PDB file of C-alpha atoms and ligand atoms in Angstrom:
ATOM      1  CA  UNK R 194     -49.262 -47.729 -23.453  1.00 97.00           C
ATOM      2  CA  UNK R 195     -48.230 -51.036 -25.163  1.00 98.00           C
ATOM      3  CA  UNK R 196     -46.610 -51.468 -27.782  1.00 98.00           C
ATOM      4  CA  UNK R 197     -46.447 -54.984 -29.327  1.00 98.00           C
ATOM      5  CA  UNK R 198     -44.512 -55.416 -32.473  1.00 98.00           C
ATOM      6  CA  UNK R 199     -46.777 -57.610 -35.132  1.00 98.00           C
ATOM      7  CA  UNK R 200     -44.251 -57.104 -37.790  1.00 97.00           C
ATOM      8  CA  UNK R 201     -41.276 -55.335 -37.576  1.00 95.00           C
ATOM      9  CA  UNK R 202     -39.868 -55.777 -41.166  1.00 97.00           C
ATOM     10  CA  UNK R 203     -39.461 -53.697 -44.456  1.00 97.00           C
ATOM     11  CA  UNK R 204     -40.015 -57.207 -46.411  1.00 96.00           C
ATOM     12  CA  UNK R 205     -41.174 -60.207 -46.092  1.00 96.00           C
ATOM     13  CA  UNK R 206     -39.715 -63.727 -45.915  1.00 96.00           C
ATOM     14  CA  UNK R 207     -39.866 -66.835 -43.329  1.00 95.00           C
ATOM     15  CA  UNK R 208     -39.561 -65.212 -39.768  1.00 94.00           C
ATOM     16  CA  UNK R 209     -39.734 -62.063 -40.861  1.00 96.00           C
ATOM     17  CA  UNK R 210     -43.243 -59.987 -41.218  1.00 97.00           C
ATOM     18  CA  UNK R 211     -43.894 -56.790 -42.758  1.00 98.00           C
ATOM     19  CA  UNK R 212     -44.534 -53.171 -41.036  1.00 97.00           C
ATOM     20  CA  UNK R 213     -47.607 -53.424 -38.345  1.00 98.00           C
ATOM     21  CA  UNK R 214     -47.531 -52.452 -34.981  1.00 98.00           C
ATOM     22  CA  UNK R 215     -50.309 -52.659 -32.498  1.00 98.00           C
ATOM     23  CA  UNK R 216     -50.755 -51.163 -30.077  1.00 98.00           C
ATOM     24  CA  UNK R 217     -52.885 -51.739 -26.420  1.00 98.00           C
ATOM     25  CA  UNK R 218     -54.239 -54.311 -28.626  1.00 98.00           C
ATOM     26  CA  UNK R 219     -56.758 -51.687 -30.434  1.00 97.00           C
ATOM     27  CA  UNK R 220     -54.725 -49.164 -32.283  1.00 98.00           C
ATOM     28  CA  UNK R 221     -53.180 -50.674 -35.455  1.00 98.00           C
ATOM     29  CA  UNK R 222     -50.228 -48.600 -37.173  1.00 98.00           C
ATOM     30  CA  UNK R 223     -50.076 -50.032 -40.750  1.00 98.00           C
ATOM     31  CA  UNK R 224     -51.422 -53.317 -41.976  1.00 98.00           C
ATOM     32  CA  UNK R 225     -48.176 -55.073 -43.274  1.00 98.00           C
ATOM     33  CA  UNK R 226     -48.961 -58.329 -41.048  1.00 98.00           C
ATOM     34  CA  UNK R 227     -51.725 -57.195 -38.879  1.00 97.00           C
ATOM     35  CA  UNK R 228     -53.878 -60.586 -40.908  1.00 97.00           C
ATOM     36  CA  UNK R 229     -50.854 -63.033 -41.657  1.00 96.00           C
ATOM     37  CA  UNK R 230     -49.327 -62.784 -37.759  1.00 97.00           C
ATOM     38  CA  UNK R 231     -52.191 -62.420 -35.355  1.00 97.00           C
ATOM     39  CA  UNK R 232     -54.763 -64.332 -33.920  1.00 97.00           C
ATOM     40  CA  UNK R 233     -58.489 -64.061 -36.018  1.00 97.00           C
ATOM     41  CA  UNK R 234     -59.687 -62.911 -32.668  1.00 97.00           C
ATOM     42  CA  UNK R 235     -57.092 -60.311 -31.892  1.00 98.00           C
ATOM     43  CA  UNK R 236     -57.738 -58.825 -35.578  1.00 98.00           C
ATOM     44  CA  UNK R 237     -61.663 -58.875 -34.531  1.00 98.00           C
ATOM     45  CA  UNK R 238     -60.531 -56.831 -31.937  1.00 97.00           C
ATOM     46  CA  UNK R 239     -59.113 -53.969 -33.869  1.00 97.00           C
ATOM     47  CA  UNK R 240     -61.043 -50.814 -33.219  1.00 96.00           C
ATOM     48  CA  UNK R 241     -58.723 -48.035 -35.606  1.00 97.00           C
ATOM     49  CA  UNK R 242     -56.044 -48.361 -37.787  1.00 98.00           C
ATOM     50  CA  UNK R 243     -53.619 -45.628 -39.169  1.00 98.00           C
ATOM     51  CA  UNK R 244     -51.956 -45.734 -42.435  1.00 98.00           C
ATOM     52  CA  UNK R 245     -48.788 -44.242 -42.954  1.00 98.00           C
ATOM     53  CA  UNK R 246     -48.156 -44.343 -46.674  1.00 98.00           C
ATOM     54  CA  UNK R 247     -49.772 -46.812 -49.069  1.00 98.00           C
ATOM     55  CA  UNK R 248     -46.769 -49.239 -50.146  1.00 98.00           C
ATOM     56  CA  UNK R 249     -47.587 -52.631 -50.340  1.00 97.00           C
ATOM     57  CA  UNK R 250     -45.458 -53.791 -47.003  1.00 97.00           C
ATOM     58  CA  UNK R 251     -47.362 -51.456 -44.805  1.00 98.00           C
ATOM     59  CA  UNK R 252     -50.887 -51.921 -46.563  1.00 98.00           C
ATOM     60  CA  UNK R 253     -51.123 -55.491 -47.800  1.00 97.00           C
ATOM     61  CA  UNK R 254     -53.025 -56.873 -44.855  1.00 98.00           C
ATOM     62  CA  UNK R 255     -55.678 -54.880 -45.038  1.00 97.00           C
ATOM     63  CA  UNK R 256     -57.677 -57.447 -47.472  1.00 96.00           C
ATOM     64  CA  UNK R 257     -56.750 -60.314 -46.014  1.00 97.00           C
ATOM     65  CA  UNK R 258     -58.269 -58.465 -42.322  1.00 97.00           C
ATOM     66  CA  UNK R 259     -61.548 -57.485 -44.222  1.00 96.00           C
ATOM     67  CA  UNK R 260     -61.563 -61.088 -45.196  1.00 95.00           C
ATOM     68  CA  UNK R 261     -60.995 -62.821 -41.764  1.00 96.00           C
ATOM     69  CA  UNK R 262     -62.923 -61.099 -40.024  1.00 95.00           C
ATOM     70  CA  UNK R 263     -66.253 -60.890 -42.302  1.00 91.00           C
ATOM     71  CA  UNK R 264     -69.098 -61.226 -40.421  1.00 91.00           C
ATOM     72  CA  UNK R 265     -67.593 -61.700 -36.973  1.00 95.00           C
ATOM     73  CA  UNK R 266     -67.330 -57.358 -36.164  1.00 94.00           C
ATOM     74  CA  UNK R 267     -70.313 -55.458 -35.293  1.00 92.00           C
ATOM     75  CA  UNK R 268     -68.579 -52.537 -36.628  1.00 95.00           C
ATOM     76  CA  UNK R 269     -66.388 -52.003 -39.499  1.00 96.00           C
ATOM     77  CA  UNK R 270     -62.586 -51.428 -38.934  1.00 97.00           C
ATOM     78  CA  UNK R 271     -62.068 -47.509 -39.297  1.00 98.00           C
ATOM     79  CA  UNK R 272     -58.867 -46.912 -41.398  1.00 98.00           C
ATOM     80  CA  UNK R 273     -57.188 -43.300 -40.712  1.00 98.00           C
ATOM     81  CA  UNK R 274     -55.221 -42.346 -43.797  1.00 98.00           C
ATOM     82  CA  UNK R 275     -54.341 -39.157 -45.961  1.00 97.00           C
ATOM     83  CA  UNK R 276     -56.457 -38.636 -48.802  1.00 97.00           C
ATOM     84  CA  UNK R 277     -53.835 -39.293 -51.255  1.00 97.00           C
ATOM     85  CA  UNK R 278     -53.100 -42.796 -49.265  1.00 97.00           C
ATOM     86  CA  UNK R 279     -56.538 -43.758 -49.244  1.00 97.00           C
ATOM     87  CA  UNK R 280     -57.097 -43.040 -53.241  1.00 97.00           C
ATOM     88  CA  UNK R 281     -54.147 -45.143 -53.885  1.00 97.00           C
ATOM     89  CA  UNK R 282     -55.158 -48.285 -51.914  1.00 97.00           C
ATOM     90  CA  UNK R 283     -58.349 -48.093 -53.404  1.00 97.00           C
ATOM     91  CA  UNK R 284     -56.823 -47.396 -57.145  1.00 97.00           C
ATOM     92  CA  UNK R 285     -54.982 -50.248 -56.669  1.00 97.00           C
ATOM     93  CA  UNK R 286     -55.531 -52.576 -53.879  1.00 97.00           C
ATOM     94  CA  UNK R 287     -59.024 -52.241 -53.434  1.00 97.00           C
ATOM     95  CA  UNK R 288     -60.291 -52.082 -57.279  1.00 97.00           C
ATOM     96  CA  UNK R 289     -62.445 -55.448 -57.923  1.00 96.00           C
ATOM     97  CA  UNK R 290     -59.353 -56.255 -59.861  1.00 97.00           C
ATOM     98  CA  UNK R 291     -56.315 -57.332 -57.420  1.00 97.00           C
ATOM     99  CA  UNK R 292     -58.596 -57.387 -54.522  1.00 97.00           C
ATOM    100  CA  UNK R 293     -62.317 -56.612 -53.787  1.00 96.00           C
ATOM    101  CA  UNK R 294     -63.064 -53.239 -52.686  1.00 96.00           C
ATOM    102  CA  UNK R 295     -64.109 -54.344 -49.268  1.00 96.00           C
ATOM    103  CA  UNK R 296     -65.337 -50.369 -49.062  1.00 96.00           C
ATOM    104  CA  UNK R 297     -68.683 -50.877 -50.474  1.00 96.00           C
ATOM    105  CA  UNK R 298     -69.235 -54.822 -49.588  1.00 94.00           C
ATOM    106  CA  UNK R 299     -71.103 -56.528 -48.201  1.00 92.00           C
ATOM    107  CA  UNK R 300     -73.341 -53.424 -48.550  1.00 93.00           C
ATOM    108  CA  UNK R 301     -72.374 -49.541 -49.299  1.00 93.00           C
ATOM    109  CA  UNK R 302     -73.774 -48.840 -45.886  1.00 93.00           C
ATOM    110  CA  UNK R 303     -72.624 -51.390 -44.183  1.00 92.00           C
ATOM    111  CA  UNK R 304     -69.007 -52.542 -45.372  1.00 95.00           C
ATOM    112  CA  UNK R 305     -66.482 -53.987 -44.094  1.00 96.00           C
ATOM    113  CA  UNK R 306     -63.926 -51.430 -44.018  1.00 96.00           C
ATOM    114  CA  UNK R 307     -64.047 -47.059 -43.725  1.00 97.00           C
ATOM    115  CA  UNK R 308     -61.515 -44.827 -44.642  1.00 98.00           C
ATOM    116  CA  UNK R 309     -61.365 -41.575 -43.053  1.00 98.00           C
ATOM    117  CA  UNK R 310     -59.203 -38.834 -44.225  1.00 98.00           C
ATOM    118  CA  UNK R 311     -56.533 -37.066 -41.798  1.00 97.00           C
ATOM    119  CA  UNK R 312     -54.967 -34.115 -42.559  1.00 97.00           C
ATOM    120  CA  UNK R 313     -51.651 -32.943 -41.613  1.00 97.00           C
ATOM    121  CA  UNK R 314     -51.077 -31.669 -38.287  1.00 98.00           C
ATOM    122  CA  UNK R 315     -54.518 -31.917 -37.443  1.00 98.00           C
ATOM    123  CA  UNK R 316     -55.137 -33.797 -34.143  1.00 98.00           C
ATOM    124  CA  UNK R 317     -58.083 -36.620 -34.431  1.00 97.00           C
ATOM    125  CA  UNK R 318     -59.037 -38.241 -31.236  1.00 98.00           C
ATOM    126  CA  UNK R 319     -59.460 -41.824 -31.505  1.00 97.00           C
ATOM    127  CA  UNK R 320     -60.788 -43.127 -28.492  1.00 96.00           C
ATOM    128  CA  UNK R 321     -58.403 -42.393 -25.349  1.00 97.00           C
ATOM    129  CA  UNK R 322     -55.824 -41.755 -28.048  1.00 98.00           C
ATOM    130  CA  UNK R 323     -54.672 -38.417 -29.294  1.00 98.00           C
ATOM    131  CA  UNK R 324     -52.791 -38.555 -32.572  1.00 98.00           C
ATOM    132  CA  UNK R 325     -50.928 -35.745 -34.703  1.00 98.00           C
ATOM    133  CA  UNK R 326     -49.990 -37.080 -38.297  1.00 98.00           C
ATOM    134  CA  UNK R 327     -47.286 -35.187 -39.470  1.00 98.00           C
ATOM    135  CA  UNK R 328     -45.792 -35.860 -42.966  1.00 98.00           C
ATOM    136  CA  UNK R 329     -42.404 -37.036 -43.674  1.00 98.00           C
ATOM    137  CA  UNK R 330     -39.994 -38.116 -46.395  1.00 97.00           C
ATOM    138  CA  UNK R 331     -40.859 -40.736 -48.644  1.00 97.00           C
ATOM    139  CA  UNK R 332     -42.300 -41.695 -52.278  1.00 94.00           C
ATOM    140  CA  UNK R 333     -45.807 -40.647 -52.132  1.00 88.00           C
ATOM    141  CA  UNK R 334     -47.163 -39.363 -49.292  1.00 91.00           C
ATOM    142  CA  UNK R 335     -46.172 -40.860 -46.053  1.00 97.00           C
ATOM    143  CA  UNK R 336     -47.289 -39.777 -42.259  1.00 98.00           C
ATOM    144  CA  UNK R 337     -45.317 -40.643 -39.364  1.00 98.00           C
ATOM    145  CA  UNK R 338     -47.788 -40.461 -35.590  1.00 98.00           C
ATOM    146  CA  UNK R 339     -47.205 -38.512 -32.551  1.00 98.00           C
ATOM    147  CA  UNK R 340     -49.779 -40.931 -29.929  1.00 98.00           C
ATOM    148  CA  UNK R 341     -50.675 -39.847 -26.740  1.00 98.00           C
ATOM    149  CA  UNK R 342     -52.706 -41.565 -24.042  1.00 98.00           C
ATOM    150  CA  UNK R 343     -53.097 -39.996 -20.757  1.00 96.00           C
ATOM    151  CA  UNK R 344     -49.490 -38.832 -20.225  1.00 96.00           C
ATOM    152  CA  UNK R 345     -47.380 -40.859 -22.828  1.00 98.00           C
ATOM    153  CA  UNK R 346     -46.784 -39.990 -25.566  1.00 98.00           C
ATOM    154  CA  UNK R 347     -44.383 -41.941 -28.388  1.00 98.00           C
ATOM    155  CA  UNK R 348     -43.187 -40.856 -32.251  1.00 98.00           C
ATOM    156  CA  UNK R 349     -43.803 -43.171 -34.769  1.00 98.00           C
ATOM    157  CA  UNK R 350     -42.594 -41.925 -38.199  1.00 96.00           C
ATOM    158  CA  UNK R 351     -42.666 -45.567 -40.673  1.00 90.00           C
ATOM    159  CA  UNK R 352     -40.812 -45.414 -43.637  1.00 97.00           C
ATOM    160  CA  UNK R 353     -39.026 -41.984 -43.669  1.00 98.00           C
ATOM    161  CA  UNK R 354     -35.753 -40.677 -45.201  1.00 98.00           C
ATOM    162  CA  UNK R 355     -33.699 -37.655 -43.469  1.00 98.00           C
ATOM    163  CA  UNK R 356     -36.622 -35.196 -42.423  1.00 98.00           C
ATOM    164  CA  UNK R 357     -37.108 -32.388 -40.158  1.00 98.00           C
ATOM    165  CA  UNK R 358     -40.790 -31.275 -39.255  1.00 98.00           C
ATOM    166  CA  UNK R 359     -41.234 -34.443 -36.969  1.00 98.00           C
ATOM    167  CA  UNK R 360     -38.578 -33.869 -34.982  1.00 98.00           C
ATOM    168  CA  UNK R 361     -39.400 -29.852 -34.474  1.00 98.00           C
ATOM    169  CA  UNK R 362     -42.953 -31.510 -33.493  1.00 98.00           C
ATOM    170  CA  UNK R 363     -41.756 -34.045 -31.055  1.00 98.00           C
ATOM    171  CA  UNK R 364     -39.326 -31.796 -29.090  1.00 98.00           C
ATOM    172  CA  UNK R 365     -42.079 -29.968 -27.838  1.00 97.00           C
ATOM    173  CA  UNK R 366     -44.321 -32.884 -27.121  1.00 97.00           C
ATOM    174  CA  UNK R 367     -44.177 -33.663 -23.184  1.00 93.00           C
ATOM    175  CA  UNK R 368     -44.155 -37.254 -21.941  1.00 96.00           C
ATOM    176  CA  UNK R 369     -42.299 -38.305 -25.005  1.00 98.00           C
ATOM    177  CA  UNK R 370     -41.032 -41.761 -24.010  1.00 98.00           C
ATOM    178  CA  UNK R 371     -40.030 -43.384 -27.411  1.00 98.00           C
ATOM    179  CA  UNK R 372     -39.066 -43.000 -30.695  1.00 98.00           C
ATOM    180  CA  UNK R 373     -39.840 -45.566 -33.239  1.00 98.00           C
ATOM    181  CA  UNK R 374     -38.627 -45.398 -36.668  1.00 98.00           C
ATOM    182  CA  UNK R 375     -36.389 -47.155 -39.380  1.00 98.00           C
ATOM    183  CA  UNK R 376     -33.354 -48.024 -40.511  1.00 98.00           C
ATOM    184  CA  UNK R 377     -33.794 -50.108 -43.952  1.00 98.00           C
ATOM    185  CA  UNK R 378     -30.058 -50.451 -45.637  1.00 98.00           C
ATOM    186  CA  UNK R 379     -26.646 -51.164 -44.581  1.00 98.00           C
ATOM    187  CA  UNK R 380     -24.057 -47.952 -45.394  1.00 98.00           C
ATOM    188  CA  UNK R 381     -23.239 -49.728 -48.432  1.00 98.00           C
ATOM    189  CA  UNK R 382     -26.760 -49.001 -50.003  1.00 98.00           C
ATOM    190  CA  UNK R 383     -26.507 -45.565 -49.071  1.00 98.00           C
ATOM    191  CA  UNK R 384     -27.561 -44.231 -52.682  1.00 98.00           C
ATOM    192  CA  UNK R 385     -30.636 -46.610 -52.851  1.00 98.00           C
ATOM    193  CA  UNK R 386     -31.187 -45.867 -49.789  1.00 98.00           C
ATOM    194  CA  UNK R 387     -31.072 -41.896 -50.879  1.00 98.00           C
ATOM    195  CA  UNK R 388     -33.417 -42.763 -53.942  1.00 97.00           C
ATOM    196  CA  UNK R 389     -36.135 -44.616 -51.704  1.00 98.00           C
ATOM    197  CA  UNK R 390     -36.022 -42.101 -48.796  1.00 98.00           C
ATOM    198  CA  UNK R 391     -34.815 -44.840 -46.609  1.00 98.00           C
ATOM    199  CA  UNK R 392     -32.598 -44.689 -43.856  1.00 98.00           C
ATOM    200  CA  UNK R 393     -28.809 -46.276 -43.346  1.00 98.00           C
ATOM    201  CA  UNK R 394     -27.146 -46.282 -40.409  1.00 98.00           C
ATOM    202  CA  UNK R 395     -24.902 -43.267 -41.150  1.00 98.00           C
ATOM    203  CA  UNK R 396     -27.921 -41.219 -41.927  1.00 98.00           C
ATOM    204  CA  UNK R 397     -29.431 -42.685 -39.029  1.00 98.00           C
ATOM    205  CA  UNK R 398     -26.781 -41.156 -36.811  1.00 98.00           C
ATOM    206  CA  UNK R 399     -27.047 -37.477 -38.680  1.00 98.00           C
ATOM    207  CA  UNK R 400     -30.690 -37.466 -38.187  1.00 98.00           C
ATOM    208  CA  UNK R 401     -30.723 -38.742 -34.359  1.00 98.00           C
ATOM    209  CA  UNK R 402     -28.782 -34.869 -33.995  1.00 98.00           C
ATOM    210  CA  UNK R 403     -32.256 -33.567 -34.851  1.00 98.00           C
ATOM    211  CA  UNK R 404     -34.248 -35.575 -32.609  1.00 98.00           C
ATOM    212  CA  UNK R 405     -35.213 -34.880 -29.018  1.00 98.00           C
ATOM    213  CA  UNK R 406     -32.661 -35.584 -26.318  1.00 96.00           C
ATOM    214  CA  UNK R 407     -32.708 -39.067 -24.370  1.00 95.00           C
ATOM    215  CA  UNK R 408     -35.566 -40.400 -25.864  1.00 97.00           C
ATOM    216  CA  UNK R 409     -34.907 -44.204 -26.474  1.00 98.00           C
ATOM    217  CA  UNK R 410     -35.219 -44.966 -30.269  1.00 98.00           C
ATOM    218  CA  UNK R 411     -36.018 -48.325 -31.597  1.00 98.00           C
ATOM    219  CA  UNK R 412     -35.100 -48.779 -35.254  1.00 98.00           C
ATOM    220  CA  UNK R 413     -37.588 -50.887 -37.099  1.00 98.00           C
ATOM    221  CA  UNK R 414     -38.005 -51.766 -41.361  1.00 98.00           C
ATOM    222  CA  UNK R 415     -34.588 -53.774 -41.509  1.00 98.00           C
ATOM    223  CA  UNK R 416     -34.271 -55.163 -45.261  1.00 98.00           C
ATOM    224  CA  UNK R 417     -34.686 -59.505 -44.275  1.00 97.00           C
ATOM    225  CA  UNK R 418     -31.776 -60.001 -46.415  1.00 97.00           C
ATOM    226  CA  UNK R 419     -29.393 -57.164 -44.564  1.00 98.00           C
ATOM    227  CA  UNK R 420     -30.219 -57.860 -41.526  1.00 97.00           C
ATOM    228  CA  UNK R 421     -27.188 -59.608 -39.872  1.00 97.00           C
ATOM    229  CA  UNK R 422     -25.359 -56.175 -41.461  1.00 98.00           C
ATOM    230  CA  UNK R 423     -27.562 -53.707 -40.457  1.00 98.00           C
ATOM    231  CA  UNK R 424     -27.415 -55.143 -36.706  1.00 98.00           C
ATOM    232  CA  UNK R 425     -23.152 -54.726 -36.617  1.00 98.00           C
ATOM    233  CA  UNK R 426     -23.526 -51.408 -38.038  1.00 98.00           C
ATOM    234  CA  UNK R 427     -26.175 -50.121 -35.956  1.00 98.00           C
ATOM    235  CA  UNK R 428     -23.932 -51.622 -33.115  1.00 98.00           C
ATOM    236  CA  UNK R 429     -20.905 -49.683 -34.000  1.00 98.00           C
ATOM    237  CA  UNK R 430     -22.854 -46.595 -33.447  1.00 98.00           C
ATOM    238  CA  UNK R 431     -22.203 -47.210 -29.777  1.00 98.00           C
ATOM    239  CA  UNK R 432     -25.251 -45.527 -29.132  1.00 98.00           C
ATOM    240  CA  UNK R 433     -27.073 -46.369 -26.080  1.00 97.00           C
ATOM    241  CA  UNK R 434     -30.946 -44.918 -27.048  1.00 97.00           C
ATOM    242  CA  UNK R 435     -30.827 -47.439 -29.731  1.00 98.00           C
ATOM    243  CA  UNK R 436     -32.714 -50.669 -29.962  1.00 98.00           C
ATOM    244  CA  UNK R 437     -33.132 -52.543 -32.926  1.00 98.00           C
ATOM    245  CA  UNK R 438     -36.361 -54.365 -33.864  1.00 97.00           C
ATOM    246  CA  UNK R 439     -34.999 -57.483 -35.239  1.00 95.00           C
ATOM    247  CA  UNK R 440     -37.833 -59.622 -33.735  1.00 93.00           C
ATOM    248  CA  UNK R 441     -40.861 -59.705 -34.475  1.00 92.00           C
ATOM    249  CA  UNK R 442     -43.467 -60.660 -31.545  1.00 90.00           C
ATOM    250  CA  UNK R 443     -41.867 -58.316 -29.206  1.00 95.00           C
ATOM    251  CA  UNK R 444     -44.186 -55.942 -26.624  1.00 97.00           C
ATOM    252  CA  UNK R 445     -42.918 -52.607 -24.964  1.00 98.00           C
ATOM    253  CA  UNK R 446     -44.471 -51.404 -21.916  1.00 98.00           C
ATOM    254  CA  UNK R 447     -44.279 -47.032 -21.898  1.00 97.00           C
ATOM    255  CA  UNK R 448     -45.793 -45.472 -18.570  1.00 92.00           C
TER     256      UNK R 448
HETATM  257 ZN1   ZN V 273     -41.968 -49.984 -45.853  1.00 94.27          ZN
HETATM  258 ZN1   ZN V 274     -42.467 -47.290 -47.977  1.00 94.27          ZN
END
């Protein structure tokens, strides 16, 4: 499985591009940047994407994709989201106000986009890819993805403060090869960091206790602005399964 890092950001500035990851160039987790840092081609290509939670730098791209790519897909792009998720993109995003509801255009029967409703801990087989949503910890509701293809299988959990279920999950998932999630504030933020159900790098290392042995981890959703800070103290860690995404552009290679 590939794993190429479109955006690996929680915010958006020159350089640095918001929550999406791709990956085998077909499978899009979360539309942060999946519009404003590919190729129109490569967005063409797109055959699923999941949504983890509905805030704006995970979900923004999705107009802007619907856009691009009108008229040149002989299918629309399936979106995979809770129902909650998918009321509040279309409340708010999608609502002929801030954005047109690309749902029901060009045609009702033909649009652009589809949103289909996952539930928790139900598997949904998308393509070669198995995936088991399982919810985690963070202002409305929010999904992180176990994703298996053939005999990999790798955790994504998105924006998540200290949880537990996903981590019961994965230990029991064989093949597990990586662990992506986030880190978003330096240990000074802790409390806003509490309030958002983000992690810091001292919660980080609390909740790595609960995760599976050995499994590399790449920490993702660094804050632009505390970046520089969030690498030292995810350094001082000294923990070897770490690896921070603090480049965007990057592929990983699981077999
Ligand atoms: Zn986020
Ligand atoms: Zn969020």
């Amino acid at each position: 499985m590939q794993v190429k890092i479109i955006g690996a950001h929680g915010g958006v500035t020159r350089g640095y591009h918001a929550t999406s990851i791709l990956i085998d160039d077909k499978l899009l987790i979360d539309a942060g940047s999946a519009a404003s840092s590919m190729d129109i081609q490569a967005q063409v290509a797109i055959e699923s994407v999941l949504i983890s939670h509905a805030h704006l730098d995970h979900t923004k791209d999705l107009g802007f994709l619907c856009d691009n790519c009108f008229g040149l897909r002989p299918a629309p792009f399936q979106v995979y989201t809770h129902k909650t998720v998918k009321n509040a993109i279309k409340a708010h995003l999608f609502n002929d106000v801030i954005w047109p509801d690309f749902s029901v255009l060009p045609t009702k029967n033909d649009p652009c986009i589809i949103f289909n409703e996952i539930e928790e801990e139900k598997e949904l087989q998308l393509g070669e890819y198995t995936v088991l949503p399982i919810h985690v910890k963070h202002p409305g509701d929010a999904y992180g993805f176990v994703v298996t293809k053939g005999n990999v299988s790798i955790v994504f959990t998105q924006d998540t403060g200290p949880t537990e279920r996903i981590w019961e999950v994965a230990k029991k998932v064989k093949n597990l090869r990586a662990i992506f999630t986030e880190v978003s504030f330096p240990n000074k933020l802790q409390n806003i960091a509490e309030l958002s159900d983000h992690h810091t790098p001292q919660s980080m290392k609390k909740e790595i206790e609960k995760m599976p042995d050995k499994v590399p981890i790449y920490l993702g959703h660094l804050k632009p602005n505390y970046q520089e800070e969030l690498i030292q103290e995810i350094t001082d860690l000294k923990n070897s399964r770490l690896h921070i995404l603090y480049a965007d552009d990057v592929r990983f290679n699981f077999d």
